[in-house]
Short mmCIF file of C-alpha atoms in Angstrom, two decimals:
data_model
loop_
_atom_site.label_atom_id
_atom_site.label_comp_id
_atom_site.label_asym_id
_atom_site.label_seq_id
_atom_site.Cartn_x
_atom_site.Cartn_y
_atom_site.Cartn_z
CA MET A 1 -0.07 0.23 0.17
CA GLY A 2 3.03 2.24 -0.67
CA GLN A 3 3.00 5.57 1.77
CA TYR A 4 0.12 4.02 4.09
CA SER A 5 1.77 0.42 4.60
CA ALA A 6 2.59 1.54 8.19
CA VAL A 7 -1.09 2.09 8.95
CA LEU A 8 -2.39 -1.67 10.13
CA TRP A 9 -5.54 -1.73 8.69
CA ARG A 10 -7.24 -5.06 9.61
CA ARG A 11 -6.46 -3.65 13.59
CA VAL A 12 -8.39 -0.39 12.63
CA TRP A 13 -11.24 -1.88 11.15
CA ALA A 14 -11.53 -4.50 14.22
CA ILE A 15 -11.40 -1.48 16.29
CA ALA A 16 -13.80 0.42 14.11
CA LEU A 17 -16.18 -2.58 14.29
CA VAL A 18 -16.24 -3.02 18.19
CA GLN A 19 -17.09 0.63 18.15
CA GLY A 20 -20.00 0.45 16.02
CA SER A 21 -21.32 -2.77 17.78
CA VAL A 22 -21.25 0.01 20.94
CA THR A 23 -23.27 2.16 19.24
CA LEU A 24 -25.52 -0.17 17.90
CA MET A 25 -26.12 -1.81 21.28
CA TRP A 26 -26.67 1.70 22.77
CA ILE A 27 -29.29 2.61 19.99
CA THR A 28 -30.94 -1.01 20.85
CA TYR A 29 -31.07 0.20 24.71
CA ARG A 30 -32.43 3.43 24.41
CA LEU A 31 -35.33 2.37 21.94
CA TYR A 32 -36.77 -0.39 23.99
CA LEU A 33 -35.99 0.53 27.66
CA GLY A 34 -38.63 2.84 27.88
CA ASP A 35 -40.86 0.16 27.29
CA LEU A 36 -39.49 -2.62 28.93
CA LEU A 37 -39.25 -0.48 32.49
CA LYS A 38 -42.56 0.54 31.82
CA GLY A 39 -44.02 -2.69 31.65
CA TRP A 40 -43.10 -3.02 35.10
CA GLY A 41 -44.38 -0.17 36.34
CA PHE A 42 -41.40 2.69 36.07
CA SER A 43 -42.66 5.73 35.00
CA PRO A 44 -40.87 7.84 32.05
CA GLU A 45 -39.28 10.44 34.62
CA PHE A 46 -37.82 7.16 36.43
CA VAL A 47 -36.43 6.27 32.84
CA VAL A 48 -34.70 9.52 32.07
CA GLY A 49 -33.17 9.58 35.48
CA LEU A 50 -31.80 5.88 35.15
CA LEU A 51 -30.17 7.07 31.79
CA THR A 52 -28.80 10.43 33.34
CA PHE A 53 -27.54 8.10 36.40
CA GLU A 54 -25.95 5.71 33.99
CA MET A 55 -24.13 8.83 32.09
CA VAL A 56 -22.78 10.04 35.80
CA LEU A 57 -21.77 6.41 36.88
CA GLY A 58 -19.72 6.42 33.35
CA VAL A 59 -17.58 9.81 34.40
CA VAL A 60 -16.09 7.34 36.93
CA MET A 61 -15.85 4.57 35.85
CA GLU A 62 -14.53 4.92 32.34
CA PRO A 63 -11.30 6.36 33.98
CA LEU A 64 -11.41 3.91 36.64
CA PHE A 65 -10.94 0.98 33.84
CA GLY A 66 -9.05 3.21 31.49
CA ALA A 67 -6.37 3.35 34.57
CA LEU A 68 -6.77 -0.29 35.49
CA SER A 69 -6.16 -1.13 31.34
CA ASP A 70 -2.97 0.88 31.70
CA ARG A 71 -1.70 -1.29 34.70
CA GLN A 72 -2.32 -4.20 32.27
CA GLN A 73 -0.29 -2.80 29.60
CA GLN A 74 2.36 -2.12 32.01
CA ASN A 75 2.35 -5.43 33.85
CA LEU A 76 1.22 -7.89 31.10
CA GLY A 77 1.82 -6.17 27.65
CA THR A 78 -1.75 -6.39 26.71
CA ARG A 79 -4.97 -4.50 27.42
CA PHE A 80 -7.20 -7.45 25.86
CA PRO A 81 -7.90 -9.49 29.10
CA LEU A 82 -9.77 -6.27 30.53
CA ILE A 83 -11.41 -5.75 26.81
CA SER A 84 -12.80 -9.42 26.82
CA LEU A 85 -14.00 -9.82 30.27
CA GLY A 86 -16.06 -6.27 29.49
CA VAL A 87 -17.49 -7.62 26.33
CA ILE A 88 -18.32 -10.91 27.56
CA LEU A 89 -20.21 -9.37 30.58
CA ALA A 90 -21.73 -6.79 28.44
CA ALA A 91 -23.04 -9.16 25.69
CA GLY A 92 -24.69 -11.62 28.78
CA PHE A 93 -25.99 -8.57 30.63
CA PHE A 94 -27.64 -6.87 27.48
CA LEU A 95 -29.06 -10.28 26.73
CA LEU A 96 -30.61 -10.66 30.08
CA ILE A 97 -32.31 -7.58 29.89
CA PRO A 98 -35.36 -8.39 27.44
CA LEU A 99 -34.98 -11.87 29.10
CA ILE A 100 -35.84 -11.17 32.62
CA PRO A 101 -39.36 -9.84 31.61
CA LEU A 102 -40.09 -13.04 29.17
CA VAL A 103 -39.25 -14.96 32.16
CA PHE A 104 -41.49 -13.53 35.11
CA PHE A 105 -44.47 -12.55 32.96
CA LEU A 106 -45.66 -9.94 35.37
CA PRO A 107 -43.71 -7.31 37.21
CA ILE A 108 -42.30 -8.35 40.63
CA ALA A 109 -43.51 -6.71 43.68
CA ASN A 110 -41.65 -4.76 46.20
CA VAL A 111 -37.79 -4.46 46.23
CA ALA A 112 -37.67 -7.36 43.45
CA ARG A 113 -39.03 -4.94 41.03
CA PHE A 114 -35.52 -3.41 40.72
CA LEU A 115 -33.97 -6.39 38.82
CA LEU A 116 -34.34 -5.12 35.85
CA PRO A 117 -32.92 -1.15 36.39
CA SER A 118 -29.93 -3.05 38.49
CA LEU A 119 -29.44 -4.95 35.59
CA ALA A 120 -29.62 -1.99 33.17
CA ILE A 121 -27.03 -0.63 35.61
CA ALA A 122 -24.59 -3.42 35.63
CA TRP A 123 -24.51 -3.34 31.94
CA ALA A 124 -24.08 0.07 31.69
CA ILE A 125 -20.80 -1.05 33.76
CA ALA A 126 -19.64 -3.67 31.65
CA MET A 127 -19.74 -1.24 28.73
CA THR A 128 -17.18 0.84 30.23
CA LEU A 129 -14.92 -1.90 31.04
CA PHE A 130 -13.72 -2.41 27.35
CA ARG A 131 -14.85 0.90 25.39
CA SER A 132 -11.86 3.02 26.29
CA PRO A 133 -9.26 0.33 26.45
CA THR A 134 -10.51 -0.61 23.04
CA MET A 135 -10.03 2.83 21.79
CA VAL A 136 -6.85 3.36 23.19
CA LEU A 137 -5.63 0.09 20.73
CA ILE A 138 -5.93 2.68 18.19
CA GLY A 139 -2.37 4.23 19.06
CA GLN A 140 -0.52 1.13 18.37
CA CYS A 141 -2.31 0.73 14.69
CA ALA A 142 -0.13 3.47 13.11
CA PRO A 143 2.74 5.96 13.76
CA THR A 144 1.83 9.12 14.99
CA ASN A 145 1.66 10.91 11.85
CA GLN A 146 -0.75 8.34 10.38
CA LEU A 147 -3.15 8.26 13.19
CA PRO A 148 -5.13 10.88 11.71
CA LEU A 149 -5.71 8.41 8.52
CA ALA A 150 -6.35 5.19 10.55
CA MET A 151 -9.13 7.61 12.72
CA GLY A 152 -10.65 8.04 9.39
CA VAL A 153 -11.86 4.25 9.67
CA LEU A 154 -13.57 5.03 12.64
CA SER A 155 -15.39 8.39 11.81
CA LEU A 156 -16.26 6.59 8.57
CA VAL A 157 -18.40 3.99 10.66
CA GLY A 158 -19.57 6.15 13.28
CA GLY A 159 -20.50 8.50 10.22
CA ILE A 160 -22.32 5.85 8.64
CA VAL A 161 -23.85 4.63 11.80
CA ALA A 162 -25.01 8.56 12.39
CA THR A 163 -26.56 8.70 8.91
CA PHE A 164 -28.91 5.93 8.99
CA ARG A 165 -29.79 6.03 12.78
CA GLN A 166 -33.33 6.74 12.25
CA PRO A 167 -34.10 3.76 9.68
CA MET A 168 -32.03 1.46 11.65
CA GLY A 169 -33.81 2.32 14.72
CA LYS A 170 -37.03 1.49 12.71
CA TRP A 171 -35.52 -1.74 11.60
CA LEU A 172 -34.49 -2.74 15.39
CA LEU A 173 -38.06 -1.78 16.36
CA SER A 174 -39.69 -4.10 13.91
CA LEU A 175 -37.60 -6.81 14.88
CA GLY A 176 -38.81 -7.21 18.62
CA SER A 177 -36.71 -6.98 22.17
CA LEU A 178 -34.94 -10.43 21.98
CA PRO A 179 -34.27 -10.65 18.58
CA ALA A 180 -32.65 -7.03 18.85
CA PHE A 181 -31.00 -7.53 21.54
CA LEU A 182 -29.45 -10.71 20.28
CA LEU A 183 -28.21 -9.34 17.35
CA SER A 184 -26.20 -6.34 19.05
CA SER A 185 -24.76 -8.91 21.25
CA VAL A 186 -23.62 -11.38 18.77
CA VAL A 187 -22.41 -8.46 16.57
CA LEU A 188 -19.91 -7.34 19.93
CA LEU A 189 -18.72 -10.74 20.39
CA GLY A 190 -17.96 -11.04 16.89
CA ALA A 191 -16.38 -7.70 16.52
CA SER A 192 -14.09 -8.45 19.69
CA LEU A 193 -13.52 -11.78 18.36
CA PHE A 194 -11.85 -10.55 14.97
CA LEU A 195 -10.10 -8.01 17.44
CA SER A 196 -8.35 -10.64 19.37
CA ARG A 197 -7.27 -12.35 15.93
CA VAL A 198 -5.71 -8.98 14.79
CA LEU A 199 -3.65 -7.93 17.55
CA PRO A 200 0.08 -8.60 18.04
CA PRO A 201 1.39 -11.64 20.45
CA ILE A 202 1.76 -10.83 24.04
CA GLU A 203 5.45 -9.48 24.92
CA LYS A 204 6.95 -9.91 28.06
CA LYS A 205 6.93 -6.38 29.77
CA GLU A 206 10.27 -5.55 31.87
CA ALA A 207 10.12 -3.74 35.19
CA ILE A 208 9.58 -0.44 35.19
CA SER A 209 12.23 1.23 36.63
CA PRO A 210 10.49 4.39 39.25
CA ALA A 211 12.80 7.01 37.64
CA THR A 212 10.84 6.47 34.45
CA VAL A 213 7.41 6.53 35.89
CA ARG A 214 6.02 9.81 35.76
CA ALA A 215 3.76 12.38 37.78
CA PHE A 216 0.19 11.78 37.34
CA PRO A 217 -0.99 14.72 34.80
CA TRP A 218 -3.63 16.42 36.68
CA ILE A 219 -3.55 19.47 34.73
CA ALA A 220 -3.86 17.66 31.84
CA MET A 221 -6.91 15.71 33.05
CA VAL A 222 -8.83 18.97 33.62
CA ASN A 223 -7.97 20.17 30.04
CA ILE A 224 -9.26 16.99 28.36
CA ALA A 225 -12.14 16.98 30.81
CA LEU A 226 -13.01 20.69 29.56
CA PHE A 227 -12.09 19.98 26.13
CA ALA A 228 -14.64 17.41 26.34
CA ILE A 229 -17.84 19.48 27.60
CA GLY A 230 -16.58 22.19 25.19
CA THR A 231 -16.60 20.28 21.74
CA THR A 232 -20.03 18.37 22.99
CA TRP A 233 -21.95 21.44 23.50
CA GLY A 234 -20.57 23.59 20.85
CA THR A 235 -21.54 21.09 18.38
CA ARG A 236 -24.83 20.04 19.82
CA VAL A 237 -25.46 23.98 19.49
CA LEU A 238 -24.26 23.95 15.85
CA MET A 239 -26.62 20.86 15.28
CA LEU A 240 -29.41 22.60 16.38
CA VAL A 241 -28.99 25.74 14.56
CA LEU A 242 -27.84 23.72 11.20
CA THR A 243 -31.31 21.76 11.83
CA LYS A 244 -33.46 24.41 11.72
CA GLN A 245 -31.74 25.80 8.73
CA LEU A 246 -32.44 22.81 7.17
CA GLU A 247 -36.08 22.11 7.81
CA GLY A 248 -37.24 23.27 4.39
CA ILE A 249 -34.98 20.55 2.84
CA SER A 250 -36.14 17.40 2.01
CA ASN A 251 -33.77 14.73 4.14
CA GLY A 252 -30.91 17.63 4.11
CA LEU A 253 -29.20 16.57 7.41
CA MET A 254 -29.08 13.05 6.29
CA GLY A 255 -27.18 14.09 3.64
CA LEU A 256 -24.96 16.20 5.07
CA GLN A 257 -24.28 13.39 7.80
CA PHE A 258 -23.58 11.28 4.91
CA LEU A 259 -20.88 13.51 3.20
CA LEU A 260 -19.43 13.72 6.55
CA ALA A 261 -19.07 10.44 6.79
CA LEU A 262 -17.37 10.20 3.20
CA MET A 263 -15.12 12.85 3.98
CA ALA A 264 -13.77 10.57 6.98
CA LEU A 265 -10.51 9.14 4.84
CA PRO A 266 -10.21 12.41 3.12
CA ALA A 267 -9.81 14.54 6.25
CA GLY A 268 -7.50 12.00 7.90
CA TRP A 269 -5.37 12.67 4.66
CA LEU A 270 -5.18 16.14 5.02
CA ILE A 271 -4.14 15.94 8.49
CA ARG A 272 -1.39 13.84 7.81
CA LYS A 273 -0.41 16.33 5.43
CA THR A 274 -0.17 18.99 7.25
CA GLY A 275 2.39 16.95 9.71
CA HIS A 276 0.52 18.33 13.02
CA PRO A 277 -2.73 16.90 14.18
CA VAL A 278 -3.03 19.52 17.02
CA ALA A 279 -2.31 22.47 14.23
CA SER A 280 -5.38 20.59 12.04
CA LEU A 281 -7.63 20.24 15.00
CA THR A 282 -7.57 24.02 16.29
CA THR A 283 -8.08 24.88 12.78
CA ALA A 284 -11.19 22.34 12.67
CA LEU A 285 -12.57 24.28 16.10
CA GLY A 286 -12.31 27.79 13.93
CA LEU A 287 -14.20 26.47 11.24
CA LEU A 288 -17.15 25.50 13.37
CA VAL A 289 -17.01 28.74 15.14
CA LEU A 290 -17.10 30.51 11.86
CA THR A 291 -19.74 28.05 10.93
CA LEU A 292 -21.96 28.69 14.08
CA PHE A 293 -21.48 32.54 13.89
CA CYS A 294 -22.93 32.57 10.40
CA LEU A 295 -25.55 30.52 11.07
CA LEU A 296 -26.83 32.10 14.04
CA ASN A 297 -26.76 35.47 11.71
CA GLY A 298 -28.93 34.04 8.83
CA PHE A 299 -26.47 33.21 6.33
CA TRP A 300 -26.80 29.77 4.83
CA LEU A 301 -24.77 28.98 2.00
CA PRO A 302 -23.06 26.36 0.40
CA ALA A 303 -19.46 27.63 1.64
CA ILE A 304 -20.68 27.34 5.28
CA ALA A 305 -21.89 23.59 5.00
CA PHE A 306 -18.53 22.63 3.47
CA SER A 307 -16.70 24.39 6.31
CA TRP A 308 -19.12 22.47 8.71
CA LEU A 309 -18.28 19.35 6.89
CA LEU A 310 -14.85 19.98 6.78
CA GLY A 311 -14.38 20.96 10.52
CA SER A 312 -16.27 18.17 11.96
CA SER A 313 -14.35 15.55 9.67
CA ILE A 314 -11.12 17.21 11.38
CA LEU A 315 -12.49 16.86 14.42
CA ASN A 316 -13.41 13.57 14.32
CA ASN A 317 -10.33 12.38 13.00
CA GLY A 318 -8.00 14.61 15.26
CA LEU A 319 -9.38 13.98 18.58
CA ILE A 320 -7.65 10.72 19.90
CA PRO A 321 -4.31 11.72 18.30
CA LEU A 322 -4.71 15.07 20.54
CA LEU A 323 -4.99 12.96 23.41
CA LEU A 324 -2.63 10.56 22.78
CA GLU A 325 -0.02 13.71 22.35
CA ILE A 326 -1.52 15.42 25.61
CA LEU A 327 -0.94 12.37 27.61
CA GLN A 328 2.49 11.26 26.17
CA GLY A 329 2.81 8.71 29.01
CA ASN A 330 0.99 5.31 30.94
CA GLN A 331 -1.92 7.10 31.90
CA THR A 332 -3.54 6.99 27.93
CA GLY A 333 -6.22 4.80 29.22
CA VAL A 334 -7.19 6.73 31.66
CA GLY A 335 -7.55 10.20 29.60
CA ILE A 336 -9.57 8.73 27.06
CA GLY A 337 -11.98 6.97 29.83
CA LEU A 338 -12.24 10.90 31.13
CA TYR A 339 -12.91 12.23 27.64
CA PHE A 340 -15.70 9.90 26.63
CA GLY A 341 -17.34 9.73 30.26
CA CYS A 342 -17.37 13.65 30.30
CA VAL A 343 -18.94 13.40 26.52
CA GLY A 344 -21.80 10.98 28.01
CA LEU A 345 -22.75 12.97 30.77
CA ALA A 346 -22.23 16.74 28.87
CA GLY A 347 -24.76 15.32 26.14
CA GLU A 348 -27.16 14.12 28.65
CA ILE A 349 -26.95 17.47 30.56
CA PHE A 350 -27.28 19.43 27.26
CA THR A 351 -30.30 17.14 26.33
CA ARG A 352 -32.13 18.16 29.44
CA TYR A 353 -31.43 21.55 30.67
CA TRP A 354 -29.87 23.33 27.94
CA SER A 355 -31.84 22.50 24.62
CA THR A 356 -34.73 24.10 26.07
CA GLN A 357 -33.05 27.49 26.37
CA SER A 358 -33.75 30.18 24.00
CA GLY A 359 -31.52 30.47 20.73
CA GLN A 360 -29.56 33.64 22.24
CA ILE A 361 -28.56 31.37 25.05
CA GLN A 362 -27.84 28.23 22.97
CA GLY A 363 -26.31 30.52 20.50
CA GLY A 364 -23.60 32.19 23.05
CA LEU A 365 -23.13 28.69 24.69
CA GLY A 366 -22.21 27.16 21.89
CA LEU A 367 -19.74 29.75 20.65
CA ALA A 368 -18.11 29.99 24.46
CA MET A 369 -17.85 26.08 24.19
CA LEU A 370 -16.13 26.23 20.57
CA VAL A 371 -13.72 29.30 21.52
CA MET A 372 -12.34 27.58 24.49
CA SER A 373 -12.03 24.17 23.11
CA ALA A 374 -9.86 26.05 20.10
CA LEU A 375 -8.06 27.85 22.96
CA LEU A 376 -7.05 24.66 24.87
CA CYS A 377 -6.09 22.55 21.78
CA ALA A 378 -3.96 26.01 20.58
CA ARG A 379 -2.01 25.87 24.10
CA TYR A 380 -1.03 22.14 22.98
CA TRP A 381 -0.03 23.10 19.71
CA GLN A 382 2.24 25.95 21.06
CA ARG A 383 3.61 23.97 23.65
CA THR A 384 4.84 20.74 20.90
#
């Protein structure tokens, strides 16, 4: 493959399939959770509270299991034992969620009725076991200058899933709860099995000298949390404004999302050619600030759509390389886990509180968050 031969493509596709299966499980879970819990006498407010609690739990559990995977990498030379444990538990708990109502037929009285939500929480915890450790593996798939190109595959898969989320949801609902949950579990197990086959053999690790152990990067972790919140809220506001602009165009948003997926690999190539992922990511955030500012002021031009496409593509491809560059040590699992946990919680908070605010408040929030993220990114650009 010439100049791209340094990228281990089979390993990249395996990681992309695992991440895609995670998205599939969450889509299925959110589609059916309300009806399953309603059948056991729980209110819609309880369902919303349960989802919020799972997101809060993720902020704690994602970095915790990321740290555990870092320790396994240092001691065993691999993160896969934790990944495989998480996958098995997640697939098993997930399949039990629709089975519990079928086994008992009727809601269980008193304390025992909380069996179903407890199982849902157990599944959410199991998902945090392997998501961050799996994403960290992307750093073993390519050298630093090729990582954005490898990330293009993950962005491509994620973009296609986002584009066809609604028709996929309708199809999953047509299957029924048990077949849909079974399908999602099988897809996850199959993707993780493929990943296990393409990972390199385990090498015996030498004991780490105390002199080589770095202090825990507290400031970097705070910056990662702020960056996660900023990019999540900023891009959510941008999507809200963009959706309003496209209301009169049939399937306009779906078309843009599909173009975004198609731009994933070209955007990765573009970041690679610039030679500095952090610089490209700062530029991408600047483009998103410009796009949001223009949309808030009533401009709707193809150039604005192109700015959104280019900025979003570079942002998606440059995020993980940025985190790996910020950390540069043995805490990559912690950092990426913290990022994912904060993204999930920030998204839930935005949906519950910020999405109901006026357009002026949303616009101000979005611009402030994107500018903050760009400044945080530029800080590391200057430092490196």
